[in-house]
């Protein structure tokens, strides 16, 4: 069974979208951190957490990334955090947009 078929299952689709969102968020945090010429250890120090925690976030391994932590990360990187609830359109519309 291919991905197209699996995505027809609502439960699978939700899990798939959650994983895609975690990967996109992890990549974006890493990109911004690197643009700022910060090491994981530098960001960790700003946040008062371990470098390992930052690594887990950037690899998508961190399972409990809270809104509070995301706001703190954004602020530490000189950014804001924007969350919106757009209407979903199309059969395979993504539920999350990371910019």
Tab-separated table of C-alpha atoms in Angstrom:
chain	number	residue	atom	x	y	z
A	1	UNK	CA	0.000	0.000	0.000
A	2	UNK	CA	1.441	3.355	-1.051
A	3	UNK	CA	1.427	6.642	0.820
A	4	UNK	CA	-1.588	7.940	-1.148
A	5	UNK	CA	-3.645	4.988	0.035
A	6	UNK	CA	-2.436	5.250	3.629
A	7	UNK	CA	-3.294	8.967	3.753
A	8	UNK	CA	-6.947	8.100	3.163
A	9	UNK	CA	-7.031	6.698	6.701
A	10	UNK	CA	-7.789	9.632	9.037
A	11	UNK	CA	-5.755	8.283	11.957
A	12	UNK	CA	-2.697	7.576	9.788
A	13	UNK	CA	-3.043	10.966	8.111
A	14	UNK	CA	-3.065	12.790	11.445
A	15	UNK	CA	0.047	10.928	12.637
A	16	UNK	CA	1.750	11.611	9.298
A	17	UNK	CA	0.948	15.337	9.473
A	18	UNK	CA	2.192	15.517	13.070
A	19	UNK	CA	5.503	13.923	12.080
A	20	UNK	CA	5.837	16.242	9.070
A	21	UNK	CA	5.159	19.236	11.307
A	22	UNK	CA	7.749	18.109	13.866
A	23	UNK	CA	10.374	17.679	11.155
A	24	UNK	CA	9.572	21.062	9.591
A	25	UNK	CA	9.693	22.805	12.972
A	26	UNK	CA	12.959	21.100	13.896
A	27	UNK	CA	14.545	22.092	10.578
A	28	UNK	CA	13.405	25.698	10.893
A	29	UNK	CA	14.761	26.074	14.420
A	30	UNK	CA	18.088	24.642	13.267
A	31	UNK	CA	18.191	26.927	10.201
A	32	UNK	CA	17.521	30.076	12.212
A	33	UNK	CA	20.033	29.074	14.883
A	34	UNK	CA	22.692	28.549	12.201
A	35	UNK	CA	21.799	31.868	10.508
A	36	UNK	CA	22.517	33.522	13.864
A	37	UNK	CA	25.874	31.682	14.017
A	38	UNK	CA	24.879	29.987	17.252
A	39	UNK	CA	25.905	26.515	18.315
A	40	UNK	CA	23.362	24.279	19.997
A	41	UNK	CA	25.256	24.886	23.245
A	42	UNK	CA	24.871	28.667	22.795
A	43	UNK	CA	21.111	28.406	22.339
A	44	UNK	CA	20.881	25.984	25.251
A	45	UNK	CA	22.682	28.448	27.512
A	46	UNK	CA	20.285	31.252	26.502
A	47	UNK	CA	17.341	29.010	27.353
A	48	UNK	CA	18.808	27.500	30.501
A	49	UNK	CA	18.574	23.960	29.141
A	50	UNK	CA	21.059	21.312	28.072
A	51	UNK	CA	22.641	21.102	24.628
A	52	UNK	CA	21.164	17.598	24.446
A	53	UNK	CA	17.662	19.082	24.777
A	54	UNK	CA	18.319	21.404	21.814
A	55	UNK	CA	19.673	18.466	19.833
A	56	UNK	CA	16.527	16.467	20.594
A	57	UNK	CA	14.359	19.362	19.415
A	58	UNK	CA	16.349	19.766	16.194
A	59	UNK	CA	16.188	16.050	15.405
A	60	UNK	CA	12.480	15.797	16.192
A	61	UNK	CA	13.147	13.441	19.102
A	62	UNK	CA	11.735	15.771	21.777
A	63	UNK	CA	8.173	14.605	22.419
A	64	UNK	CA	7.028	17.362	24.791
A	65	UNK	CA	7.845	20.601	23.003
A	66	UNK	CA	5.444	23.022	24.652
A	67	UNK	CA	4.130	26.321	23.374
A	68	UNK	CA	6.036	28.021	26.185
A	69	UNK	CA	9.296	26.416	25.047
A	70	UNK	CA	8.646	27.357	21.423
A	71	UNK	CA	8.081	30.985	22.461
A	72	UNK	CA	11.300	30.959	24.491
A	73	UNK	CA	13.225	29.492	21.546
A	74	UNK	CA	11.787	32.100	19.185
A	75	UNK	CA	12.675	34.957	21.553
A	76	UNK	CA	16.181	33.569	22.082
A	77	UNK	CA	16.641	33.610	18.310
A	78	UNK	CA	15.331	37.169	17.991
A	79	UNK	CA	12.065	36.005	16.477
A	80	UNK	CA	8.403	35.912	17.316
A	81	UNK	CA	6.112	32.925	17.135
A	82	UNK	CA	3.063	33.016	14.893
A	83	UNK	CA	0.306	30.419	14.966
A	84	UNK	CA	-2.720	30.544	12.699
A	85	UNK	CA	-5.718	28.380	11.958
A	86	UNK	CA	-6.274	28.609	8.192
A	87	UNK	CA	-9.071	26.729	6.478
A	88	UNK	CA	-7.899	23.431	5.050
A	89	UNK	CA	-8.472	23.093	1.343
A	90	UNK	CA	-7.768	20.241	-0.995
A	91	UNK	CA	-7.542	16.554	-0.280
A	92	UNK	CA	-4.063	16.626	1.200
A	93	UNK	CA	-3.881	20.102	2.699
A	94	UNK	CA	-1.241	20.438	5.352
A	95	UNK	CA	-2.393	21.369	8.820
A	96	UNK	CA	0.762	23.321	9.692
A	97	UNK	CA	2.888	25.874	7.889
A	98	UNK	CA	6.366	26.584	9.223
A	99	UNK	CA	8.036	29.834	8.115
